């Protein structure tokens, strides 16, 4: 009963309100993102308590919206999200969060305040947890259980919990602040290596501080009692509900995951300690963005296999070994998140990996977004493991030089192929695209002019908020994680007001002189109002879609112009030859090192190797690839051998499966593509809807899986699955041949190409 009373302090979740608000925000998200693709959503449990753990938190308030929409659409479940108490104090965000049933969480760093005086480490070698102050007032400004926070260096700020306050100028920390930057800040010395160790030795007590060093500034943060938060989470999980948390503690724009906070493990272990039979699952959610802060970017939300918390950890937690149990569970969660995200040590490494991924696809096939994410992840893992290998170091240097040449020419990697076009084709393509660009510009102009105030306001305000967030954060690098959020918030606030203003002006103009006599007298004013409320948003939306296509065409004009310039054309031709050489080199290195790291490298490919004629044949888009069932690993360019086993998502494993109706990403460079784009096309068909025409292998319901206790049993199951899939492949081929025979010419005798399989005949 105590738990229930405490939970009443937080707003309850009202299902119809949740769905209504989510529907409204989904329209905004669809307008901002070109595509949001869910992957592995079938792994989400349809019933029972679930703790969703999402990372990286790269898009402040946008991440929860995308996750809510995907989980509600794919798994038909709602969840309460843990939101920073600081964000809940904002009027609009706080109101929307409360009606969605969010749980506010206080963060100590949000309440950090500058402290008086300066601090230093008097004995960093023998007593690294003792902090001494000069002119400080620890007994008044700090509290036991609170935190000491150092100034930000290189986008990171060190902090530690206060264990004991010995006086106004002396405190003891719970653990030392490790690392080179904190040690330099607290000692003033520069002869410190990356591990925070002194390279020139120490001179004894009070001599480990640089002579004349006066200490560093600092902040103090109060102790935050999270008891009410834990009680609210336990209450919702105990009744079979869902809770979502971003365990990194806040949004950021780094390329790697931040250390996970212990709260997520405490919630899971505490819930199971109170209710061992609840069946709580932890589902990792990877938020993978392609330029998260940019308008009309793409995203892939990937779900990992649900984590069952070992009973041993729950018993350890109940027995008082909470620190160790929490540590082990945090490690499990971290590894699960790594498996569904693309992380790299720094931005340069991420750019290198993306360049290698493009070079590893020499045929230029359009990979679906989930496969792009998976390929990036495998390449990052391989590069991290072999980065000191001479072959990899040489390849890295060559790829970086190639990227630099692309930047100097102002072209993109896929545009290098324009160098092989004939002069006639270059001129024809340039004129044709220029004509299309003019037509699209005419269609875009009215909406651009009308909507310009919103564009300008969102740009200015998002940049301002980004700078404010960067100044207040201890982990952000450029503050890009808040840009998309504020662009959406500004657009949501200003766009309706602007459209209403235009409608009022149109109505007034009609009232005064019937728009110079063009509107008949019999047309009532209410009809003008209704027309304006529909017309102006439609013009704005059309400008967005035409502008998106036009921008893609505009970016393709420069390499065509360069191809007409004799000097530049020669450079572009040389760059094409260099790309061809690099592609072969990249493929050779991956084919050499890949099998050493991934046992099933050749059995689970996404991209067929064009340099091994006769060894590997490119598969048709409809042909699934089956990795080695005895291996739980991935190939460098393959998918997991333990995921996506259900029949309805088997097409996702091949090149043809993907996010568009045709199995590839839309190129957006022809008028025909506009007709293929739905009004809100960001979300593809639900994975919960089977793409198969049958209900199972024999048309009957599939029962529960039995356990496999031997290698022979696993091999037998594998043989049966492959045999069944071969039969299904034959059946599909037969059906396609019957369907095509009714449309194709009887005397053609030519099979429909695989790349055209998804296209409509009419």
XYZ file of C-alpha atoms in Angstrom:
762
model
C 0.000 0.000 0.000
C 2.904 2.322 0.704
C 4.211 1.842 -2.762
C 0.832 2.597 -4.304
C 0.466 5.831 -2.347
C 3.881 7.007 -3.396
C 3.187 6.208 -7.018
C 0.173 8.524 -6.924
C 2.561 11.454 -6.743
C 3.292 10.839 -10.421
C 0.781 11.335 -13.204
C -0.981 8.093 -14.202
C -0.845 6.877 -17.781
C -4.176 7.290 -19.570
C -4.145 4.991 -22.643
C -6.290 7.101 -24.996
C -4.394 10.285 -24.109
C -1.096 8.455 -24.647
C -2.209 7.250 -28.094
C -3.624 10.631 -29.135
C -0.504 12.585 -28.179
C 1.714 9.956 -29.768
C -0.275 10.158 -33.023
C 0.154 13.937 -33.151
C 3.879 13.753 -32.472
C 4.274 10.921 -34.986
C 3.187 13.264 -37.774
C 5.882 15.730 -36.714
C 8.505 12.983 -36.532
C 7.495 11.728 -39.990
C 7.991 15.201 -41.392
C 11.410 15.635 -39.798
C 12.840 12.190 -40.590
C 12.945 10.724 -44.055
C 12.798 7.193 -42.688
C 12.628 5.487 -39.302
C 13.200 1.764 -39.693
C 12.540 -0.735 -36.858
C 14.642 -3.876 -36.748
C 14.135 -6.899 -34.522
C 10.867 -5.568 -33.049
C 9.498 -9.118 -32.970
C 11.826 -9.735 -30.031
C 9.790 -7.426 -27.786
C 7.688 -9.465 -25.309
C 3.973 -8.909 -25.944
C 3.052 -9.308 -22.285
C 4.641 -9.151 -18.871
C 6.869 -6.449 -17.339
C 9.569 -5.059 -19.620
C 12.384 -2.626 -18.882
C 13.442 -0.973 -22.150
C 17.052 0.232 -22.065
C 17.874 2.633 -24.917
C 21.184 4.107 -26.080
C 22.904 6.142 -27.325
C 20.797 9.113 -26.242
C 21.719 11.283 -29.229
C 18.517 13.249 -29.768
C 17.214 14.611 -26.461
C 13.371 14.641 -26.598
C 13.140 13.064 -30.059
C 14.537 9.685 -28.954
C 11.589 8.914 -26.613
C 9.057 9.885 -29.289
C 10.595 7.602 -31.901
C 10.871 4.734 -29.423
C 7.294 5.191 -28.197
C 5.959 5.212 -31.737
C 7.925 2.135 -32.857
C 7.078 0.058 -29.788
C 3.409 1.071 -29.860
C 3.126 0.273 -33.581
C 5.217 -2.893 -33.696
C 4.549 -4.492 -30.292
C 1.299 -2.703 -29.324
C 2.720 -1.745 -25.941
C 2.948 1.502 -24.008
C 5.666 2.447 -21.565
C 6.401 5.073 -18.949
C 9.676 6.839 -19.596
C 12.046 8.225 -16.982
C 12.499 11.933 -17.692
C 14.939 14.364 -16.110
C 13.247 16.497 -13.474
C 14.941 19.536 -15.008
C 13.122 18.865 -18.290
C 9.820 18.312 -16.483
C 10.042 21.885 -15.164
C 9.777 23.269 -18.709
C 6.156 24.272 -19.317
C 5.364 22.547 -22.601
C 7.678 19.547 -22.223
C 6.662 19.033 -18.617
C 2.954 19.130 -19.479
C 3.316 16.662 -22.355
C 5.507 14.356 -20.264
C 3.020 14.272 -17.406
C 0.011 13.406 -19.562
C 2.110 10.619 -21.149
C 2.754 9.120 -17.702
C 6.474 9.944 -17.466
C 8.369 9.472 -14.213
C 10.545 12.476 -13.197
C 14.101 11.720 -12.112
C 16.255 14.190 -10.212
C 19.894 14.404 -11.318
C 22.532 15.756 -8.981
C 24.490 17.455 -11.769
C 21.408 19.452 -12.804
C 21.553 21.180 -9.394
C 25.330 21.720 -9.285
C 26.415 25.186 -8.104
C 29.861 26.841 -8.089
C 31.647 26.535 -4.748
C 33.699 29.160 -2.951
C 37.478 28.971 -3.034
C 39.640 26.399 -4.796
C 40.523 22.753 -4.198
C 43.562 20.521 -4.719
C 44.985 17.069 -3.897
C 47.541 17.367 -1.093
C 48.754 13.756 -1.437
C 47.610 12.289 -4.779
C 49.833 9.198 -4.524
C 49.235 7.966 -0.973
C 45.797 9.466 -0.293
C 44.015 10.279 -3.594
C 40.551 10.597 -1.989
C 41.489 13.468 0.348
C 40.534 16.902 -1.016
C 41.797 20.085 0.603
C 40.423 23.552 -0.040
C 41.636 27.131 0.084
C 38.909 29.562 1.132
C 36.242 26.864 0.866
C 33.128 26.312 3.003
C 32.508 22.597 2.673
C 30.545 22.449 5.942
C 27.989 24.906 4.507
C 28.002 24.265 0.749
C 28.484 20.482 0.556
C 26.753 17.501 2.095
C 27.570 13.860 2.667
C 26.383 11.847 -0.327
C 26.598 14.904 -2.561
C 29.158 15.402 -5.315
C 32.233 17.432 -6.146
C 32.384 18.346 -9.842
C 35.501 19.607 -11.647
C 35.501 21.983 -14.661
C 34.913 20.464 -18.106
C 38.003 19.460 -20.100
C 37.718 18.055 -23.653
C 33.969 17.709 -23.272
C 34.199 15.668 -20.044
C 33.906 16.668 -16.415
C 35.158 14.478 -13.558
C 33.054 14.081 -10.427
C 32.939 11.961 -7.288
C 30.628 11.378 -4.340
C 31.467 12.936 -0.982
C 32.067 10.310 1.707
C 32.921 12.557 4.670
C 33.125 16.281 5.458
C 36.055 16.812 7.841
C 35.789 20.571 8.046
C 35.286 23.754 6.026
C 38.472 23.105 4.042
C 38.772 19.326 3.928
C 36.600 16.486 2.630
C 37.061 12.835 1.725
C 35.681 11.353 -1.482
C 34.104 7.933 -1.864
C 36.483 7.123 -4.728
C 39.357 8.916 -6.400
C 39.020 10.861 -9.627
C 41.081 8.797 -12.039
C 42.555 9.932 -15.320
C 45.060 12.421 -16.653
C 42.778 15.480 -16.805
C 41.420 15.322 -13.221
C 44.920 14.724 -11.844
C 46.304 17.703 -13.773
C 43.430 19.871 -12.546
C 43.951 18.928 -8.897
C 47.781 18.994 -8.827
C 48.755 21.545 -11.467
C 51.377 19.185 -12.865
C 51.796 18.377 -16.539
C 54.124 15.343 -16.316
C 51.197 12.918 -16.162
C 50.471 10.064 -18.561
C 47.061 8.998 -19.886
C 46.455 6.788 -16.828
C 46.972 9.683 -14.426
C 50.390 8.474 -13.219
C 53.306 10.833 -12.583
C 56.101 10.268 -15.077
C 58.803 12.082 -13.055
C 57.978 10.485 -9.741
C 56.567 12.109 -6.620
C 58.304 14.071 -3.961
C 56.352 12.961 -0.929
C 53.458 14.512 0.931
C 52.671 18.147 0.012
C 55.274 17.955 -2.745
C 53.127 16.224 -5.372
C 51.483 19.556 -6.218
C 53.158 21.914 -8.676
C 54.941 24.788 -6.925
C 52.768 27.891 -6.862
C 49.612 25.930 -7.761
C 46.567 27.566 -6.153
C 44.021 24.854 -6.887
C 41.106 24.578 -9.304
C 37.547 25.819 -9.271
C 34.752 23.337 -8.599
C 31.035 22.822 -8.182
C 29.030 21.074 -5.481
C 25.929 19.015 -6.193
C 23.401 17.952 -3.523
C 22.441 14.397 -2.654
C 19.344 13.273 -4.535
C 16.901 10.839 -2.938
C 15.603 8.499 -5.655
C 13.395 6.380 -3.382
C 10.152 7.726 -4.866
C 11.419 7.084 -8.382
C 12.292 3.465 -7.611
C 8.918 2.936 -5.933
C 7.095 4.270 -8.993
C 9.117 2.013 -11.309
C 8.557 -1.052 -9.098
C 4.826 -0.324 -8.991
C 4.493 -0.220 -12.778
C 6.624 -3.304 -13.346
C 4.747 -5.299 -10.687
C 1.469 -4.906 -12.598
C 3.056 -6.067 -15.865
C 3.717 -2.618 -17.287
C 6.688 -1.289 -19.233
C 9.271 1.310 -18.271
C 11.914 2.900 -20.497
C 15.195 4.426 -19.375
C 18.204 5.935 -21.106
C 20.919 4.578 -18.789
C 23.641 6.997 -19.930
C 21.987 9.614 -17.734
C 21.481 12.307 -20.370
C 21.653 13.114 -24.052
C 24.993 13.656 -25.798
C 26.566 13.854 -29.245
C 29.485 11.479 -28.791
C 30.254 8.542 -31.062
C 30.631 6.095 -28.177
C 28.378 5.018 -25.313
C 28.787 6.832 -22.013
C 29.262 4.793 -18.816
C 25.893 3.426 -17.723
C 24.347 4.638 -14.483
C 23.665 2.064 -11.790
C 19.985 3.012 -11.532
C 18.849 0.724 -14.357
C 20.402 -2.325 -12.656
C 18.969 -1.353 -9.273
C 15.499 -1.065 -10.818
C 15.697 -4.504 -12.398
C 17.212 -6.264 -9.383
C 14.979 -4.453 -6.901
C 11.845 -5.361 -8.838
C 12.797 -9.046 -9.003
C 13.864 -9.063 -5.357
C 10.358 -7.906 -4.378
C 8.545 -10.063 -6.951
C 10.742 -12.983 -8.137
C 7.982 -14.520 -10.284
C 7.136 -11.374 -12.267
C 9.114 -12.531 -15.325
C 10.790 -9.164 -15.848
C 12.757 -8.823 -19.110
C 15.288 -6.187 -20.128
C 15.134 -5.271 -23.826
C 18.116 -3.327 -25.274
C 17.182 -0.684 -27.853
C 19.796 0.759 -30.199
C 19.093 4.284 -31.493
C 21.109 4.472 -34.711
C 20.932 7.784 -36.593
C 22.336 9.025 -39.875
C 22.982 12.730 -39.074
C 20.570 12.899 -36.146
C 20.397 16.699 -36.033
C 19.655 17.236 -39.734
C 16.257 17.647 -41.359
C 15.037 14.644 -43.404
C 17.684 12.302 -42.008
C 17.244 8.568 -41.384
C 17.229 6.327 -38.330
C 17.219 2.634 -37.447
C 15.798 1.473 -34.117
C 17.181 -1.978 -33.374
C 15.987 -4.272 -30.602
C 18.174 -6.939 -29.081
C 17.220 -10.250 -27.522
C 15.453 -9.852 -24.146
C 17.781 -10.273 -21.167
C 16.757 -12.674 -18.418
C 18.295 -11.519 -15.135
C 20.107 -14.506 -13.578
C 18.611 -15.657 -10.290
C 22.100 -15.687 -8.804
C 22.348 -11.915 -9.203
C 18.952 -11.426 -7.568
C 20.036 -13.570 -4.626
C 23.285 -11.609 -4.347
C 21.285 -8.383 -4.323
C 18.960 -9.678 -1.597
C 21.897 -10.955 0.450
C 23.441 -7.495 0.651
C 26.027 -7.831 -2.142
C 24.322 -5.084 -4.082
C 27.420 -3.451 -5.503
C 28.704 -6.647 -7.144
C 25.273 -7.705 -8.391
C 24.710 -4.265 -9.878
C 28.140 -4.272 -11.525
C 27.592 -7.635 -13.197
C 24.129 -6.719 -14.482
C 25.392 -3.374 -15.784
C 28.070 -5.222 -17.748
C 25.427 -7.513 -19.269
C 23.287 -4.522 -20.266
C 26.279 -2.668 -21.707
C 27.288 -5.612 -23.892
C 23.688 -5.990 -25.064
C 23.586 -2.315 -26.049
C 26.893 -2.573 -27.893
C 25.363 -5.370 -29.968
C 22.547 -3.119 -31.249
C 24.426 0.169 -31.720
C 27.264 1.496 -33.838
C 29.942 2.937 -31.575
C 33.425 4.185 -32.400
C 36.223 5.780 -30.353
C 35.915 9.126 -32.134
C 34.319 10.956 -35.060
C 37.270 10.404 -37.419
C 37.064 6.645 -36.911
C 33.338 6.706 -37.670
C 33.973 8.622 -40.907
C 36.689 6.117 -41.831
C 34.354 3.180 -41.231
C 31.613 4.698 -43.363
C 34.068 5.321 -46.205
C 35.296 1.716 -46.014
C 31.723 0.458 -46.028
C 31.020 2.339 -49.280
C 34.233 1.021 -50.851
C 33.329 -2.500 -49.763
C 30.204 -2.230 -51.904
C 31.876 -1.793 -55.330
C 28.759 -2.674 -57.312
C 26.931 0.223 -55.689
C 23.977 -1.872 -54.527
C 21.399 -0.046 -52.439
C 21.527 -1.703 -49.036
C 18.546 -1.371 -46.707
C 19.245 0.737 -43.624
C 19.406 -2.163 -41.121
C 22.091 -3.819 -43.237
C 24.037 -0.556 -43.410
C 23.963 -0.341 -39.614
C 24.968 -3.991 -39.264
C 27.828 -3.597 -41.734
C 29.089 -0.484 -39.932
C 28.987 -2.350 -36.635
C 30.974 -5.297 -37.997
C 33.541 -2.987 -39.572
C 33.994 -1.038 -36.325
C 34.543 -4.270 -34.440
C 37.043 -5.509 -36.995
C 38.909 -2.183 -37.121
C 39.127 -2.000 -33.324
C 40.621 -5.488 -33.247
C 43.093 -5.043 -36.126
C 43.838 -1.297 -36.031
C 47.542 -1.910 -35.307
C 47.941 -4.354 -38.191
C 50.272 -2.878 -40.875
C 47.797 -3.714 -43.642
C 44.978 -1.918 -41.830
C 47.183 1.085 -41.052
C 48.192 1.365 -44.713
C 44.591 1.011 -45.841
C 43.479 3.675 -43.367
C 46.000 6.138 -44.759
C 44.873 5.471 -48.340
C 41.165 5.835 -47.487
C 41.749 9.081 -45.604
C 43.647 10.509 -48.591
C 40.807 9.447 -50.892
C 38.274 11.161 -48.619
C 40.364 14.334 -48.654
C 40.388 14.372 -52.463
C 36.615 13.963 -52.512
C 36.289 16.932 -50.158
C 38.594 19.092 -52.260
C 36.606 18.332 -55.421
C 33.292 18.804 -53.632
C 31.857 15.482 -54.776
C 30.550 12.411 -52.994
C 31.799 8.881 -53.255
C 28.907 7.577 -55.361
C 29.292 10.514 -57.780
C 32.808 9.459 -58.793
C 31.208 7.018 -61.244
C 30.099 9.997 -63.366
C 33.658 10.029 -64.752
C 32.842 7.061 -67.015
C 29.947 8.854 -68.721
C 30.349 9.989 -72.312
C 30.231 13.708 -73.107
C 26.835 13.287 -74.742
C 25.406 11.490 -71.701
C 26.891 14.062 -69.295
C 25.373 16.964 -71.253
C 22.006 15.243 -71.603
C 21.894 14.305 -67.893
C 22.936 17.806 -66.834
C 20.280 19.510 -68.976
C 17.609 17.022 -67.918
C 18.328 17.399 -64.217
C 18.608 21.162 -64.492
C 15.149 21.242 -66.088
C 13.741 19.079 -63.299
C 15.396 21.315 -60.732
C 13.751 24.397 -62.238
C 10.319 22.749 -62.196
C 10.797 21.596 -58.595
C 12.022 25.056 -57.593
C 8.817 26.573 -58.977
C 6.783 24.102 -56.932
C 8.883 24.747 -53.835
C 8.968 28.547 -53.990
C 5.471 29.377 -52.610
C 5.817 27.139 -49.567
C 9.387 28.270 -48.956
C 8.379 31.933 -48.895
C 5.353 31.313 -46.688
C 7.216 29.036 -44.284
C 10.479 31.042 -44.222
C 9.806 32.613 -40.788
C 9.562 29.163 -39.220
C 12.765 27.988 -40.942
C 14.667 31.047 -39.757
C 13.295 30.943 -36.207
C 13.966 27.223 -35.778
C 17.524 27.637 -37.040
C 18.349 30.558 -34.751
C 16.683 29.145 -31.631
C 18.126 25.619 -32.061
C 21.656 27.013 -32.381
C 21.143 29.177 -29.302
C 19.799 26.254 -27.260
C 22.650 24.069 -28.484
C 25.193 26.542 -27.136
C 23.367 26.776 -23.822
C 23.256 22.991 -23.488
C 26.938 22.712 -24.367
C 27.889 25.271 -21.711
C 25.858 23.461 -19.031
C 26.935 19.920 -19.941
C 29.913 17.865 -18.839
C 29.716 15.304 -21.681
C 28.579 17.074 -24.858
C 31.064 17.846 -27.633
C 29.104 20.259 -29.840
C 25.604 20.191 -28.394
C 24.097 18.668 -31.541
C 21.874 16.342 -29.512
C 19.438 19.184 -28.731
C 19.258 20.714 -32.227
C 16.608 18.361 -33.655
C 14.525 18.695 -30.488
C 14.380 22.471 -30.655
C 13.767 22.524 -34.390
C 10.707 20.359 -33.810
C 9.515 22.352 -30.803
C 9.846 25.667 -32.618
C 8.091 24.320 -35.710
C 5.265 22.898 -33.591
C 4.752 26.269 -31.909
C 5.228 28.654 -34.845
C 3.811 26.698 -37.805
C 0.175 26.575 -36.570
C 0.344 30.241 -35.584
C 1.747 31.208 -38.966
C -0.862 29.208 -40.859
C -3.594 30.728 -38.712
C -2.225 34.206 -39.442
C -2.242 33.568 -43.208
C -5.810 32.237 -42.982
C -6.959 35.332 -41.084
C -5.301 37.622 -43.625
C -6.904 35.706 -46.538
C -10.316 35.889 -44.858
C -9.969 39.617 -44.203
C -8.902 40.250 -47.802
C -11.950 38.344 -48.993
C -14.181 40.324 -46.649
C -12.824 43.696 -47.853
C -12.888 43.333 -51.649
C -13.372 39.650 -52.462
C -9.643 39.457 -53.354
C -9.910 42.136 -56.061
C -13.171 40.608 -57.244
C -11.832 37.117 -57.981
C -14.021 35.487 -55.311
C -17.774 35.420 -56.131
C -20.160 37.012 -53.665
C -21.976 33.750 -53.050
C -18.873 32.130 -51.445
C -19.275 32.405 -47.634
C -16.396 33.498 -45.416
C -16.434 30.254 -43.447
C -15.530 28.427 -46.643
C -12.521 30.713 -47.069
C -11.445 29.885 -43.519
C -11.751 26.148 -44.174
C -9.856 26.552 -47.435
C -7.009 28.436 -45.737
C -6.654 25.899 -42.941
C -6.158 23.181 -45.572
C -4.377 25.111 -48.317
C -1.498 26.704 -46.387
C -0.345 23.503 -44.574
C -0.606 21.644 -47.910
C 1.562 24.223 -49.657
C 4.117 23.945 -46.860
C 4.157 20.153 -47.011
C 4.501 20.166 -50.800
C 7.440 22.559 -50.501
C 9.135 20.198 -48.065
C 8.758 17.171 -50.325
C 9.630 18.964 -53.583
C 12.518 20.699 -51.835
C 13.871 17.390 -50.562
C 13.921 15.903 -54.065
C 15.275 19.118 -55.562
C 18.140 19.260 -53.082
C 19.190 15.725 -53.995
C 19.231 16.725 -57.670
C 21.094 19.956 -56.950
C 23.864 18.047 -55.158
C 24.297 15.827 -58.234
C 24.975 18.736 -60.617
C 28.516 19.611 -59.485
C 30.191 16.334 -60.561
C 28.427 16.604 -63.917
C 29.790 20.112 -64.414
C 33.246 18.897 -63.402
C 32.991 16.150 -65.998
C 32.635 18.821 -68.725
C 35.766 20.648 -67.587
C 38.784 18.947 -69.244
C 41.059 19.554 -66.239
C 38.528 18.492 -63.632
C 37.319 15.589 -65.768
C 40.837 14.177 -65.833
C 41.048 14.507 -62.041
C 37.667 12.837 -61.653
C 38.758 10.026 -63.963
C 41.907 9.459 -61.898
C 39.801 9.472 -58.738
C 37.568 6.815 -60.244
C 40.580 4.625 -60.987
C 41.841 5.183 -57.442
C 38.459 4.212 -56.060
C 38.490 1.011 -58.081
C 41.933 0.155 -56.724
C 40.918 1.034 -53.156
C 37.763 -1.050 -53.432
C 39.802 -4.110 -54.403
C 42.272 -3.415 -51.589
C 39.519 -2.988 -49.000
C 37.802 -6.173 -50.123
C 41.075 -8.097 -50.038
C 41.922 -6.963 -46.485
C 38.428 -7.759 -45.216
C 38.407 -11.163 -46.922
C 41.795 -11.917 -45.372
C 41.143 -10.757 -41.810
C 37.397 -11.409 -41.668
C 37.538 -15.226 -41.440
C 40.118 -14.945 -38.645
C 37.694 -12.965 -36.505
C 34.347 -14.394 -37.628
C 34.133 -18.175 -38.183
C 31.038 -17.903 -40.426
C 32.401 -15.019 -42.502
C 31.660 -16.577 -45.907
C 28.367 -18.168 -44.834
C 26.509 -14.979 -43.902
C 27.338 -12.268 -46.392
C 25.354 -9.140 -47.117
C 27.518 -8.121 -50.084
C 28.784 -10.703 -52.555
C 32.479 -10.421 -53.403
C 32.843 -9.364 -57.071
C 36.568 -10.133 -56.956
C 35.984 -13.857 -56.417
C 34.438 -14.930 -59.678
C 32.667 -18.232 -59.348
C 33.210 -18.526 -55.590
C 30.306 -16.425 -54.377
C 27.279 -15.636 -56.476
C 25.137 -12.617 -55.697
C 21.843 -13.811 -54.333
C 18.485 -12.682 -55.517
C 16.732 -10.166 -53.274
C 14.224 -12.808 -52.251
C 16.771 -15.487 -51.389
C 17.508 -15.660 -47.658
C 21.007 -16.280 -46.352
C 21.507 -18.685 -43.494
C 24.567 -18.311 -41.304
C 26.266 -21.207 -39.643
C 23.835 -22.368 -36.931
C 26.719 -23.567 -34.764
C 28.250 -20.107 -34.562
C 26.840 -17.272 -32.529
C 28.967 -14.653 -34.256
C 28.616 -12.452 -37.303
C 30.608 -12.192 -40.442
C 32.266 -8.884 -41.246
C 29.338 -8.077 -43.497
C 26.740 -10.501 -42.231
C 23.903 -10.660 -39.804
C 23.611 -12.501 -36.560
C 23.281 -16.221 -36.762
C 20.910 -16.157 -33.826
C 18.529 -13.388 -34.829
C 15.704 -12.815 -37.298
C 14.792 -16.522 -37.373
C 11.065 -16.030 -37.748
C 9.651 -16.718 -41.221
C 8.050 -13.298 -41.595
C 11.364 -11.468 -41.468
C 13.612 -13.824 -43.374
C 13.690 -11.522 -46.393
C 15.505 -8.966 -44.252
C 18.677 -10.995 -44.365
C 19.207 -10.594 -48.074
C 20.119 -7.572 -50.135
C 16.592 -7.255 -51.410
C 14.932 -6.954 -48.001
C 14.731 -3.485 -46.666
C 12.933 -0.317 -46.022
C 11.242 0.531 -49.284
C 8.565 -1.188 -51.279
C 11.141 -2.369 -53.802
C 13.786 -3.549 -51.357
C 16.097 -0.577 -51.821
C 16.267 3.044 -50.729
C 14.575 5.635 -52.955
C 17.048 7.654 -55.021
C 14.826 10.754 -55.108
C 16.104 11.938 -58.470
C 13.136 11.438 -60.769
C 9.534 12.560 -60.860
C 8.450 8.960 -60.780
C 9.810 8.583 -57.300
C 7.404 11.199 -55.972
C 4.494 8.946 -56.821
C 6.081 6.066 -54.949
C 6.450 8.034 -51.730
C 3.474 7.803 -49.396
C 2.186 10.848 -47.603
C 4.050 9.876 -44.455
C 6.598 7.337 -45.570
C 9.030 7.399 -42.640
C 7.819 4.108 -41.202
C 7.925 0.998 -43.380
C 5.493 -1.859 -43.170
C 5.222 -3.338 -39.713
C 7.436 -6.314 -39.048
C 4.609 -7.771 -37.045
C 2.780 -8.399 -40.313
C 4.140 -11.460 -42.013
C 5.334 -11.097 -45.593
C 4.595 -14.753 -46.137
C 1.354 -15.940 -47.702
C 1.266 -18.972 -45.442
C 0.895 -19.245 -41.719
C 3.697 -21.683 -41.285
C 5.666 -24.400 -42.982
C 2.562 -26.507 -43.451
C -0.219 -23.994 -42.961
C -0.761 -24.858 -39.298
C 0.049 -23.006 -36.108
C 3.617 -23.273 -34.906
C 4.012 -24.665 -31.425
C 6.598 -23.771 -28.824
C 10.220 -24.606 -29.475
C 11.678 -27.647 -27.804
C 15.137 -27.616 -26.291
C 18.151 -28.884 -28.269
C 20.588 -30.788 -26.134
C 23.118 -32.081 -28.669
C 25.061 -31.019 -31.722
C 23.362 -33.706 -33.808
C 19.956 -32.350 -32.829
C 20.951 -28.855 -33.901
C 22.207 -30.119 -37.253
C 18.957 -32.019 -37.806
C 16.869 -28.916 -37.067
C 19.072 -26.882 -39.406
C 18.597 -29.393 -42.239
C 14.820 -29.304 -41.784
C 14.703 -25.507 -41.816
C 16.816 -25.298 -44.952
C 14.740 -27.956 -46.656
C 11.522 -26.168 -45.785
C 12.911 -22.867 -47.045
C 13.940 -24.468 -50.339
C 10.365 -25.688 -50.763
C 9.031 -22.220 -49.988
C 11.470 -20.747 -52.525
C 10.213 -23.113 -55.219
C 6.627 -22.199 -54.347
C 7.360 -18.478 -54.634
C 9.086 -19.027 -57.985
C 6.094 -20.959 -59.262
C 3.657 -18.262 -58.120
C 5.722 -15.480 -59.662
C 5.949 -17.341 -62.960
C 2.162 -17.818 -62.975
C 1.562 -14.160 -62.171
C 4.062 -12.896 -64.749
C 2.667 -15.164 -67.485
C -0.577 -13.207 -67.382
C 1.186 -9.870 -67.972
C 4.348 -10.557 -69.954
C 4.409 -11.236 -73.703
C 4.040 -14.893 -74.429
C 7.015 -15.029 -76.791
C 9.462 -13.039 -74.644
C 10.993 -16.023 -72.924
C 13.044 -13.740 -70.664
C 12.807 -13.911 -66.904
C 12.102 -10.732 -64.988
C 15.326 -9.345 -63.496
C 15.632 -9.660 -59.743
C 16.105 -5.923 -59.363
C 12.737 -5.332 -61.010
C 10.898 -7.890 -58.945
C 9.116 -5.488 -56.677
C 8.061 -3.025 -59.374
C 4.485 -2.798 -60.560
C 3.694 -3.744 -64.122
C 1.022 -1.143 -64.533
